[in-house]
Amino acid sequence: MGGPARYSHEEAARRHLEAATRWQDKITTAARDIGDSIPWDGVNWKRRKRCKKSLKTFCETYLKRTCSLGWSKDQEIFLELAQKSMSEGGKCAVGMPRGGGKSTLSRATVLYGICYGFTRYVTFVAATEKLAVRAMDFIKANLYGNELLQQDFPEICYAIKRLNNRGNLARGQLCHGRLTEVVWSSDSIRMPIITMPEEVAKSYLKQDKKSVIKVKKSDGSLEYMSAQSWVIVNVAGITGNIRGSNETHPLTLEVIRPDFVILDDIQDDQSAINPETVKYYIRLVDGTIEGLAGPDGAISGLMPCTVIAVNDVADQYLSHEVKPEWHGVRCKMILQYPEGIDDYTISCATESGRLWLEYIDLRKKSHQVYCDNRLALEFYKEHRKEMDAGFEVTWPERYDRKTEVSAIQSAMEKKI
């Protein structure tokens, strides 16, 4: 009769170590696999579908802490044009005053495109790499920490939340045994590839026919994947490395090229007044950036900008004669002036002009004596009714509550 096998101490220790390793691998793999824990049933589809129809509603709903001052007419124009470019295609340049919320709304547009799968590959270009990374920080912070986005877009946000904001954890993350291929770095992110159970996919398709992608497997069966799977966002400074951007989708093996670009205030004061730099930036946009979509594609885009000097980059892309393909729209901080004041001059021939000229004199004196604006501010408070008459500003809520008392005063301060 045979008894239990006997092993040497060395063999027994080896077998014990192998068994422990297999057990640890099994536990580790289970911990890395998020497939069975995604909270599919928490989606508020009524809210999600309502926001898909309107970028403005998306901002008011999911980004209400950021977009809290109400909307200016300029911003409403921007949101309408950004939504159209993102969801329907085409290019648009929007000229707005500094401080008008261009950068925040540009970043919101990227989030909107990601969440609804309107884009496969966004390139976000800013004046400097530092500003571009700041835009990425905004996008990542909302994908990782925005509770409403987590609830309504679990196919994106749950996998990202499980990274604990640590890019190194992305490499081993699994969904139903397959790598999610998520990338989470300072200048580049890839949305997780999330394969969906058939019953979940069908419930999603019932609510939104474009929320799921069907992939045919080699055996002829169908696999369901979230529409946002491996949506790519890259950021760069205007003079950074923007060339040669194309990626191969790990699951479908499709080559993906940028289909949407945001050029967020790409010029600064110095570059705007340098004709050679202006020419260089225009060559970059017309050549490198326009060519990102490849020889058989056309890129859509948005260029929020501020005109700093005549014939600068912004001025040319806003011109229907110079760059008609960008469909430029110019917005103003001050929509209407009183008699005697315009974009360039203040006349002493009218009461309004005389009061604002006196304000300017008091402003200079106040800064010389007190290093602040107290004398001009008191003068404005005393004569506000007469000084405000005839003005119409685009954003009545926009002024510094600590040093100003109205959006008209704020706009004139910037003009001065």
Tab-separated table of C-alpha atoms in Angstrom:
chain	number	residue	atom	x	y	z
A	1	MET	CA	0.000	0.000	0.000
A	2	GLY	CA	1.305	3.365	-0.963
A	3	GLY	CA	1.370	6.126	1.609
A	4	PRO	CA	1.499	9.885	1.147
A	5	ALA	CA	4.430	11.097	-0.915
A	6	ARG	CA	7.431	12.097	1.105
A	7	TYR	CA	9.546	15.075	0.078
A	8	SER	CA	12.813	16.399	1.245
A	9	HIS	CA	12.757	19.542	3.316
A	10	GLU	CA	14.068	21.494	0.315
A	11	GLU	CA	11.382	20.122	-2.049
A	12	ALA	CA	8.613	20.751	0.477
A	13	ALA	CA	9.774	24.329	0.962
A	14	ARG	CA	9.907	24.860	-2.821
A	15	ARG	CA	6.377	23.523	-3.308
A	16	HIS	CA	5.074	25.625	-0.430
A	17	LEU	CA	6.650	28.757	-1.926
A	18	GLU	CA	5.131	28.018	-5.362
A	19	ALA	CA	1.673	27.513	-3.846
A	20	ALA	CA	1.967	30.739	-1.862
A	21	THR	CA	3.085	32.603	-4.979
A	22	ARG	CA	0.124	31.273	-6.995
A	23	TRP	CA	-2.249	32.294	-4.216
A	24	GLN	CA	-0.726	35.755	-3.971
A	25	ASP	CA	-0.927	36.194	-7.759
A	26	LYS	CA	-4.572	35.170	-7.675
A	27	ILE	CA	-5.375	37.681	-4.923
A	28	THR	CA	-3.359	40.428	-6.645
A	29	THR	CA	-5.066	39.833	-9.972
A	30	ALA	CA	-8.475	39.939	-8.312
A	31	ALA	CA	-7.563	43.195	-6.615
A	32	ARG	CA	-6.448	44.713	-9.917
A	33	ASP	CA	-9.547	43.578	-11.838
A	34	ILE	CA	-12.299	46.189	-11.607
A	35	GLY	CA	-14.743	44.467	-13.984
A	36	ASP	CA	-17.202	43.117	-11.434
A	37	SER	CA	-17.241	46.176	-9.182
A	38	ILE	CA	-18.152	48.958	-11.645
A	39	PRO	CA	-21.349	50.663	-10.319
A	40	TRP	CA	-23.364	50.479	-13.553
A	41	ASP	CA	-26.764	50.953	-11.919
A	42	GLY	CA	-26.034	54.377	-10.372
A	43	VAL	CA	-26.281	56.400	-13.607
A	44	ASN	CA	-28.835	59.213	-13.657
A	45	TRP	CA	-29.721	58.859	-17.327
A	46	LYS	CA	-32.162	61.757	-17.342
A	47	ARG	CA	-29.401	64.124	-16.180
A	48	ARG	CA	-26.750	62.569	-18.419
A	49	LYS	CA	-28.881	62.781	-21.582
A	50	ARG	CA	-30.048	66.328	-20.809
A	51	CYS	CA	-26.444	67.505	-20.535
A	52	LYS	CA	-25.432	65.775	-23.763
A	53	LYS	CA	-27.706	68.143	-25.666
A	54	SER	CA	-26.046	71.277	-24.295
A	55	LEU	CA	-22.468	72.113	-23.294
A	56	LYS	CA	-23.878	75.001	-21.279
A	57	THR	CA	-26.120	72.621	-19.299
A	58	PHE	CA	-23.161	70.245	-18.883
A	59	CYS	CA	-21.144	73.060	-17.281
A	60	GLU	CA	-24.037	74.193	-15.074
A	61	THR	CA	-24.634	70.623	-13.895
A	62	TYR	CA	-21.263	68.899	-13.610
A	63	LEU	CA	-19.005	71.953	-13.211
A	64	LYS	CA	-21.213	74.223	-11.144
A	65	ARG	CA	-18.441	74.966	-8.637
A	66	THR	CA	-16.283	76.283	-11.457
A	67	CYS	CA	-19.033	78.015	-13.449
A	68	SER	CA	-20.741	79.870	-10.622
A	69	LEU	CA	-20.996	83.530	-11.713
A	70	GLY	CA	-23.687	83.178	-14.347
A	71	TRP	CA	-23.023	83.579	-18.054
A	72	SER	CA	-21.959	86.553	-20.102
A	73	LYS	CA	-23.255	86.938	-23.640
A	74	ASP	CA	-19.731	86.211	-24.887
A	75	GLN	CA	-19.571	82.979	-22.921
A	76	GLU	CA	-22.924	81.827	-24.237
A	77	ILE	CA	-21.670	82.451	-27.778
A	78	PHE	CA	-18.465	80.555	-26.961
A	79	LEU	CA	-20.356	77.579	-25.505
A	80	GLU	CA	-22.643	77.358	-28.512
A	81	LEU	CA	-19.738	77.448	-30.979
A	82	ALA	CA	-17.617	75.021	-28.922
A	83	GLN	CA	-20.465	72.519	-28.721
A	84	LYS	CA	-21.061	72.721	-32.460
A	85	SER	CA	-17.367	72.209	-33.274
A	86	MET	CA	-17.045	69.306	-30.843
A	87	SER	CA	-20.245	67.447	-31.776
A	88	GLU	CA	-20.577	68.325	-35.470
A	89	GLY	CA	-17.050	69.228	-36.613
A	90	GLY	CA	-15.543	72.332	-38.167
A	91	LYS	CA	-13.186	75.025	-36.899
A	92	CYS	CA	-13.959	78.243	-35.079
A	93	ALA	CA	-11.892	81.102	-33.652
A	94	VAL	CA	-13.526	83.089	-30.847
A	95	GLY	CA	-12.056	86.419	-29.793
A	96	MET	CA	-12.816	87.355	-26.186
A	97	PRO	CA	-11.350	89.817	-23.675
A	98	ARG	CA	-8.804	88.616	-21.162
A	99	GLY	CA	-10.370	87.253	-18.015
A	100	GLY	CA	-13.520	86.277	-19.888
A	101	GLY	CA	-13.316	82.592	-18.964
A	102	LYS	CA	-11.869	81.280	-22.252
A	103	SER	CA	-9.455	78.793	-20.694
A	104	THR	CA	-11.968	77.369	-18.218
A	105	LEU	CA	-14.574	76.869	-20.931
A	106	SER	CA	-11.978	75.324	-23.252
A	107	ARG	CA	-11.104	72.751	-20.590
A	108	ALA	CA	-14.810	72.112	-19.987
A	109	THR	CA	-15.217	71.482	-23.714
A	110	VAL	CA	-12.586	68.727	-23.525
A	111	LEU	CA	-14.401	67.070	-20.605
A	112	TYR	CA	-17.678	67.271	-22.510
A	113	GLY	CA	-16.116	65.630	-25.560
A	114	ILE	CA	-14.542	62.866	-23.464
A	115	CYS	CA	-17.666	62.014	-21.493
A	116	TYR	CA	-19.918	61.636	-24.512
A	117	GLY	CA	-17.363	60.174	-26.894
A	118	PHE	CA	-17.672	63.071	-29.346
A	119	THR	CA	-13.912	62.894	-29.910
A	120	ARG	CA	-11.382	60.082	-30.098
A	121	TYR	CA	-8.222	62.153	-29.737
A	122	VAL	CA	-7.938	65.724	-28.426
A	123	THR	CA	-4.781	67.826	-28.641
A	124	PHE	CA	-4.848	70.806	-26.260
A	125	VAL	CA	-2.286	73.491	-27.113
A	126	ALA	CA	-1.523	76.485	-24.867
A	127	ALA	CA	1.001	79.338	-25.040
A	128	THR	CA	3.427	77.429	-22.790
A	129	GLU	CA	3.887	73.879	-21.575
A	130	LYS	CA	3.177	75.047	-18.017
A	131	LEU	CA	-0.241	76.404	-19.039
A	132	ALA	CA	-0.959	73.219	-21.000
A	133	VAL	CA	-0.208	71.049	-17.952
A	134	ARG	CA	-2.460	73.299	-15.861
A	135	ALA	CA	-5.280	72.535	-18.302
A	136	MET	CA	-4.590	68.819	-17.937
A	137	ASP	CA	-4.688	69.175	-14.140
A	138	PHE	CA	-8.224	70.600	-14.421
A	139	ILE	CA	-9.366	67.741	-16.652
A	140	LYS	CA	-7.794	65.066	-14.440
A	141	ALA	CA	-9.133	66.599	-11.222
A	142	ASN	CA	-12.702	66.359	-12.522
A	143	LEU	CA	-12.355	62.840	-13.940
A	144	TYR	CA	-10.852	61.694	-10.635
A	145	GLY	CA	-12.743	63.733	-8.044
A	146	ASN	CA	-16.035	64.995	-9.505
A	147	GLU	CA	-18.744	62.989	-7.734
A	148	LEU	CA	-21.487	63.660	-10.292
A	149	LEU	CA	-19.250	62.611	-13.178
A	150	GLN	CA	-18.328	59.473	-11.221
A	151	GLN	CA	-21.990	58.633	-10.796
A	152	ASP	CA	-23.123	59.272	-14.365
A	153	PHE	CA	-20.012	58.064	-16.242
A	154	PRO	CA	-18.764	54.989	-14.325
A	155	GLU	CA	-17.323	53.528	-17.546
A	156	ILE	CA	-14.699	56.297	-17.396
A	157	CYS	CA	-14.415	57.514	-13.847
A	158	TYR	CA	-14.516	54.286	-11.831
A	159	ALA	CA	-11.319	52.898	-13.356
A	160	ILE	CA	-9.639	56.277	-12.901
A	161	LYS	CA	-10.789	56.514	-9.281
A	162	ARG	CA	-9.232	53.109	-8.593
A	163	LEU	CA	-5.841	54.473	-9.665
A	164	ASN	CA	-5.783	56.637	-6.536
A	165	ASN	CA	-4.383	59.396	-8.761
A	166	ARG	CA	-1.184	57.361	-9.238
A	167	GLY	CA	-0.097	56.826	-12.818
A	168	ASN	CA	2.093	53.821	-11.935
A	169	LEU	CA	-0.996	51.786	-10.966
A	170	ALA	CA	-2.375	52.107	-14.497
A	171	ARG	CA	-0.079	49.464	-15.999
A	172	GLY	CA	-1.619	46.471	-14.261
A	173	GLN	CA	-5.287	47.473	-14.088
A	174	LEU	CA	-7.669	44.857	-15.521
A	175	CYS	CA	-11.301	44.715	-16.579
A	176	HIS	CA	-12.652	41.160	-16.827
A	177	GLY	CA	-9.107	39.836	-17.165
A	178	ARG	CA	-8.008	42.288	-19.866
A	179	LEU	CA	-5.747	45.286	-19.353
A	180	THR	CA	-7.664	48.572	-19.351
A	181	GLU	CA	-4.635	50.227	-21.040
A	182	VAL	CA	-5.393	53.428	-19.086
A	183	VAL	CA	-2.661	56.104	-19.116
A	184	TRP	CA	-2.521	58.806	-16.436
A	185	SER	CA	0.379	61.257	-16.731
A	186	SER	CA	0.963	65.009	-16.504
A	187	ASP	CA	0.692	65.662	-20.247
A	188	SER	CA	-1.196	62.661	-21.615
A	189	ILE	CA	-4.175	60.557	-20.571
A	190	ARG	CA	-5.924	57.584	-22.191
A	191	MET	CA	-9.386	56.619	-21.052
A	192	PRO	CA	-9.697	53.010	-19.809
A	193	ILE	CA	-10.856	50.292	-22.209
A	194	ILE	CA	-13.950	48.971	-20.465
A	195	THR	CA	-15.584	45.825	-21.806
A	196	MET	CA	-19.213	45.661	-20.720
A	197	PRO	CA	-21.385	42.660	-19.820
A	198	GLU	CA	-24.037	42.112	-22.476
A	199	GLU	CA	-26.929	43.026	-20.189
A	200	VAL	CA	-25.211	46.285	-19.185
A	201	ALA	CA	-24.420	47.111	-22.807
A	202	LYS	CA	-28.027	46.577	-23.824
A	203	SER	CA	-29.300	48.840	-21.058
A	204	TYR	CA	-26.814	51.541	-22.141
A	205	LEU	CA	-27.819	51.181	-25.803
A	206	LYS	CA	-31.461	51.539	-24.830
A	207	GLN	CA	-30.669	54.919	-23.244
A	208	ASP	CA	-28.066	56.169	-25.753
A	209	LYS	CA	-27.358	54.328	-29.012
A	210	LYS	CA	-23.911	55.883	-29.275
A	211	SER	CA	-22.739	54.997	-25.772
A	212	VAL	CA	-21.455	51.517	-26.696
A	213	ILE	CA	-19.149	50.186	-29.423
A	214	LYS	CA	-19.694	46.643	-30.733
A	215	VAL	CA	-16.511	44.712	-31.547
A	216	LYS	CA	-16.648	41.490	-33.540
A	217	LYS	CA	-14.348	38.796	-32.134
A	218	SER	CA	-12.454	36.197	-34.155
A	219	ASP	CA	-15.063	33.540	-33.368
A	220	GLY	CA	-17.845	35.746	-34.733
A	221	SER	CA	-19.294	36.697	-31.355
A	222	LEU	CA	-19.803	40.290	-30.259
A	223	GLU	CA	-17.961	42.118	-27.517
A	224	TYR	CA	-19.272	45.375	-26.067
A	225	MET	CA	-17.000	48.275	-25.223
A	226	SER	CA	-17.798	51.716	-23.815
A	227	ALA	CA	-17.742	54.463	-26.463
A	228	GLN	CA	-15.155	56.417	-24.483
A	229	SER	CA	-12.686	53.526	-24.385
A	230	TRP	CA	-9.188	54.794	-25.064
A	231	VAL	CA	-10.184	58.353	-25.878
A	232	ILE	CA	-6.875	60.218	-25.847
A	233	VAL	CA	-6.004	63.693	-24.553
A	234	ASN	CA	-2.548	65.186	-25.080
A	235	VAL	CA	-1.426	68.675	-24.049
A	236	ALA	CA	1.543	70.748	-25.216
A	237	GLY	CA	2.889	74.268	-25.477
A	238	ILE	CA	2.672	75.884	-28.905
A	239	THR	CA	6.421	75.439	-29.456
A	240	GLY	CA	6.503	71.957	-27.913
A	241	ASN	CA	6.398	68.504	-29.469
A	242	ILE	CA	3.112	68.361	-31.395
A	243	ARG	CA	4.232	66.433	-34.488
A	244	GLY	CA	3.574	62.810	-35.442
A	245	SER	CA	0.647	62.181	-33.125
A	246	ASN	CA	-0.972	58.827	-33.894
A	247	GLU	CA	-1.723	55.796	-31.760
A	248	THR	CA	-2.880	52.208	-32.374
A	249	HIS	CA	-5.950	51.143	-30.409
A	250	PRO	CA	-4.908	48.119	-28.291
A	251	LEU	CA	-8.211	46.279	-28.831
A	252	THR	CA	-9.397	47.185	-32.339
A	253	LEU	CA	-5.871	47.819	-33.757
A	254	GLU	CA	-7.286	50.924	-35.449
A	255	VAL	CA	-4.821	53.775	-36.002
A	256	ILE	CA	-6.144	56.828	-34.169
A	257	ARG	CA	-5.105	60.347	-35.094
A	258	PRO	CA	-6.116	63.661	-33.491
A	259	ASP	CA	-9.591	64.719	-34.581
A	260	PHE	CA	-10.020	67.810	-32.390
A	261	VAL	CA	-7.606	70.542	-31.355
A	262	ILE	CA	-8.002	73.410	-28.893
A	263	LEU	CA	-5.594	76.325	-29.331
A	264	ASP	CA	-6.062	78.155	-26.057
A	265	ASP	CA	-4.643	81.709	-26.164
A	266	ILE	CA	-1.467	80.500	-27.855
A	267	GLN	CA	0.164	83.956	-28.047
A	268	ASP	CA	1.433	86.142	-25.215
A	269	ASP	CA	2.159	89.885	-25.201
A	270	GLN	CA	5.710	89.467	-26.448
A	271	SER	CA	4.939	87.074	-29.301
A	272	ALA	CA	1.947	89.174	-30.423
A	273	ILE	CA	4.091	92.219	-31.219
A	274	ASN	CA	6.860	90.274	-32.945
A	275	PRO	CA	6.029	89.878	-36.679
A	276	GLU	CA	8.432	86.948	-37.098
A	277	THR	CA	6.937	85.059	-34.165
A	278	VAL	CA	3.451	85.721	-35.521
A	279	LYS	CA	4.476	84.233	-38.894
A	280	TYR	CA	6.047	81.223	-37.134
A	281	TYR	CA	2.907	80.507	-35.076
A	282	ILE	CA	0.716	80.775	-38.163
A	283	ARG	CA	2.964	78.285	-39.979
A	284	LEU	CA	2.640	75.917	-37.005
A	285	VAL	CA	-1.150	76.139	-37.022
A	286	ASP	CA	-1.601	75.930	-40.784
A	287	GLY	CA	1.018	73.206	-41.209
A	288	THR	CA	1.743	71.033	-38.181
A	289	ILE	CA	-1.591	71.351	-36.380
A	290	GLU	CA	-3.828	71.224	-39.443
A	291	GLY	CA	-1.913	68.102	-40.510
A	292	LEU	CA	-2.434	66.188	-37.259
A	293	ALA	CA	-5.473	64.372	-38.673
A	294	GLY	CA	-3.345	62.791	-41.396
A	295	PRO	CA	-3.485	62.966	-45.197
A	296	ASP	CA	-7.010	61.571	-45.433
A	297	GLY	CA	-8.579	63.394	-42.494
A	298	ALA	CA	-9.692	66.868	-41.468
A	299	ILE	CA	-9.243	68.175	-37.966
A	300	SER	CA	-11.914	70.119	-36.110
A	301	GLY	CA	-10.938	72.754	-33.637
A	302	LEU	CA	-11.517	75.716	-31.420
A	303	MET	CA	-9.259	78.754	-31.027
A	304	PRO	CA	-10.202	80.960	-28.051
A	305	CYS	CA	-8.032	84.041	-28.318
A	306	THR	CA	-7.530	87.707	-27.445
A	307	VAL	CA	-6.338	90.321	-29.934
A	308	ILE	CA	-3.280	92.039	-28.466
A	309	ALA	CA	-1.927	93.853	-31.534
A	310	VAL	CA	-3.068	94.588	-35.068
A	311	ASN	CA	-2.292	91.610	-37.366
A	312	ASP	CA	-1.237	89.378	-34.499
A	313	VAL	CA	-2.170	85.675	-34.555
A	314	ALA	CA	-5.610	86.224	-33.031
A	315	ASP	CA	-6.425	89.155	-35.309
A	316	GLN	CA	-5.641	87.121	-38.425
A	317	TYR	CA	-7.561	83.971	-37.445
A	318	LEU	CA	-10.582	86.076	-36.492
A	319	SER	CA	-10.545	87.734	-39.929
A	320	HIS	CA	-13.035	86.305	-42.426
A	321	GLU	CA	-10.875	87.622	-45.257
A	322	VAL	CA	-7.523	86.223	-44.035
A	323	LYS	CA	-8.670	82.907	-42.461
A	324	PRO	CA	-12.260	82.262	-43.614
A	325	GLU	CA	-12.042	78.535	-42.774
A	326	TRP	CA	-11.825	79.377	-39.053
A	327	HIS	CA	-15.200	81.224	-39.017
A	328	GLY	CA	-13.949	83.902	-36.624
A	329	VAL	CA	-16.291	85.534	-34.121
A	330	ARG	CA	-15.247	88.656	-32.187
A	331	CYS	CA	-16.755	89.409	-28.790
A	332	LYS	CA	-16.399	92.586	-26.718
A	333	MET	CA	-16.292	93.246	-22.991
A	334	ILE	CA	-18.161	96.549	-23.521
A	335	LEU	CA	-21.066	96.174	-25.931
A	336	GLN	CA	-22.129	99.821	-25.918
A	337	TYR	CA	-20.476	103.092	-24.864
A	338	PRO	CA	-22.086	106.411	-23.947
A	339	GLU	CA	-21.576	109.393	-26.218
A	340	GLY	CA	-17.989	110.655	-26.090
A	341	ILE	CA	-16.335	107.307	-25.287
A	342	ASP	CA	-15.310	104.500	-27.630
A	343	ASP	CA	-12.762	101.671	-27.821
A	344	TYR	CA	-9.874	104.094	-28.259
A	345	THR	CA	-10.762	107.526	-26.863
A	346	ILE	CA	-12.478	109.390	-24.031
A	347	SER	CA	-13.693	112.876	-24.948
A	348	CYS	CA	-13.999	115.802	-22.551
A	349	ALA	CA	-16.904	117.162	-24.635
A	350	THR	CA	-19.551	115.095	-22.804
A	351	GLU	CA	-20.430	114.765	-19.117
A	352	SER	CA	-19.673	111.032	-19.124
A	353	GLY	CA	-16.293	111.644	-20.768
A	354	ARG	CA	-15.377	114.415	-18.294
A	355	LEU	CA	-16.262	112.222	-15.300
A	356	TRP	CA	-14.200	109.293	-16.573
A	357	LEU	CA	-11.247	111.573	-17.333
A	358	GLU	CA	-11.446	112.915	-13.776
A	359	TYR	CA	-11.583	109.306	-12.571
A	360	ILE	CA	-8.336	108.614	-14.460
A	361	ASP	CA	-6.628	111.615	-12.870
A	362	LEU	CA	-7.747	110.554	-9.389
A	363	ARG	CA	-6.634	107.006	-10.133
A	364	LYS	CA	-3.086	108.210	-10.902
A	365	LYS	CA	-2.977	110.423	-7.796
A	366	SER	CA	-4.343	107.657	-5.583
A	367	HIS	CA	-1.720	105.151	-6.709
A	368	GLN	CA	1.042	107.740	-6.183
A	369	VAL	CA	-0.091	108.647	-2.664
A	370	TYR	CA	-1.731	105.490	-1.302
A	371	CYS	CA	-0.538	102.754	-3.699
A	372	ASP	CA	-4.152	101.782	-4.302
A	373	ASN	CA	-7.275	103.045	-6.070
A	374	ARG	CA	-9.221	104.493	-3.108
A	375	LEU	CA	-9.677	108.072	-4.397
A	376	ALA	CA	-10.976	106.956	-7.805
A	377	LEU	CA	-13.186	104.321	-6.202
A	378	GLU	CA	-14.850	106.868	-3.887
A	379	PHE	CA	-15.333	109.224	-6.831
A	380	TYR	CA	-16.963	106.447	-8.860
A	381	LYS	CA	-19.304	105.519	-6.009
A	382	GLU	CA	-20.384	109.154	-5.701
A	383	HIS	CA	-20.995	109.635	-9.450
A	384	ARG	CA	-21.830	106.067	-10.442
A	385	LYS	CA	-25.287	106.797	-11.863
A	386	GLU	CA	-23.952	109.411	-14.286
A	387	MET	CA	-20.799	107.417	-15.127
A	388	ASP	CA	-22.719	104.177	-15.835
A	389	ALA	CA	-25.332	105.813	-18.049
A	390	GLY	CA	-25.117	104.611	-21.660
A	391	PHE	CA	-22.825	101.629	-20.947
A	392	GLU	CA	-23.725	98.014	-21.686
A	393	VAL	CA	-21.294	95.281	-20.685
A	394	THR	CA	-21.353	91.649	-21.721
A	395	TRP	CA	-20.880	90.140	-18.221
A	396	PRO	CA	-22.507	92.184	-15.402
A	397	GLU	CA	-21.319	89.731	-12.708
A	398	ARG	CA	-17.627	90.014	-13.603
A	399	TYR	CA	-15.721	92.355	-11.299
A	400	ASP	CA	-13.400	92.137	-8.314
A	401	ARG	CA	-15.583	92.469	-5.199
A	402	LYS	CA	-12.593	93.631	-3.135
A	403	THR	CA	-11.533	96.587	-5.278
A	404	GLU	CA	-14.447	97.308	-7.638
A	405	VAL	CA	-18.184	97.827	-7.364
A	406	SER	CA	-19.431	97.057	-10.884
A	407	ALA	CA	-18.597	95.321	-14.128
A	408	ILE	CA	-18.616	98.715	-15.882
A	409	GLN	CA	-15.904	100.016	-13.583
A	410	SER	CA	-13.958	96.768	-14.083
A	411	ALA	CA	-14.188	97.025	-17.864
A	412	MET	CA	-13.057	100.650	-17.833
A	413	GLU	CA	-10.174	99.799	-15.509
A	414	LYS	CA	-8.945	97.289	-18.092
A	415	LYS	CA	-9.456	99.826	-20.883
A	416	ILE	CA	-7.498	102.442	-18.947
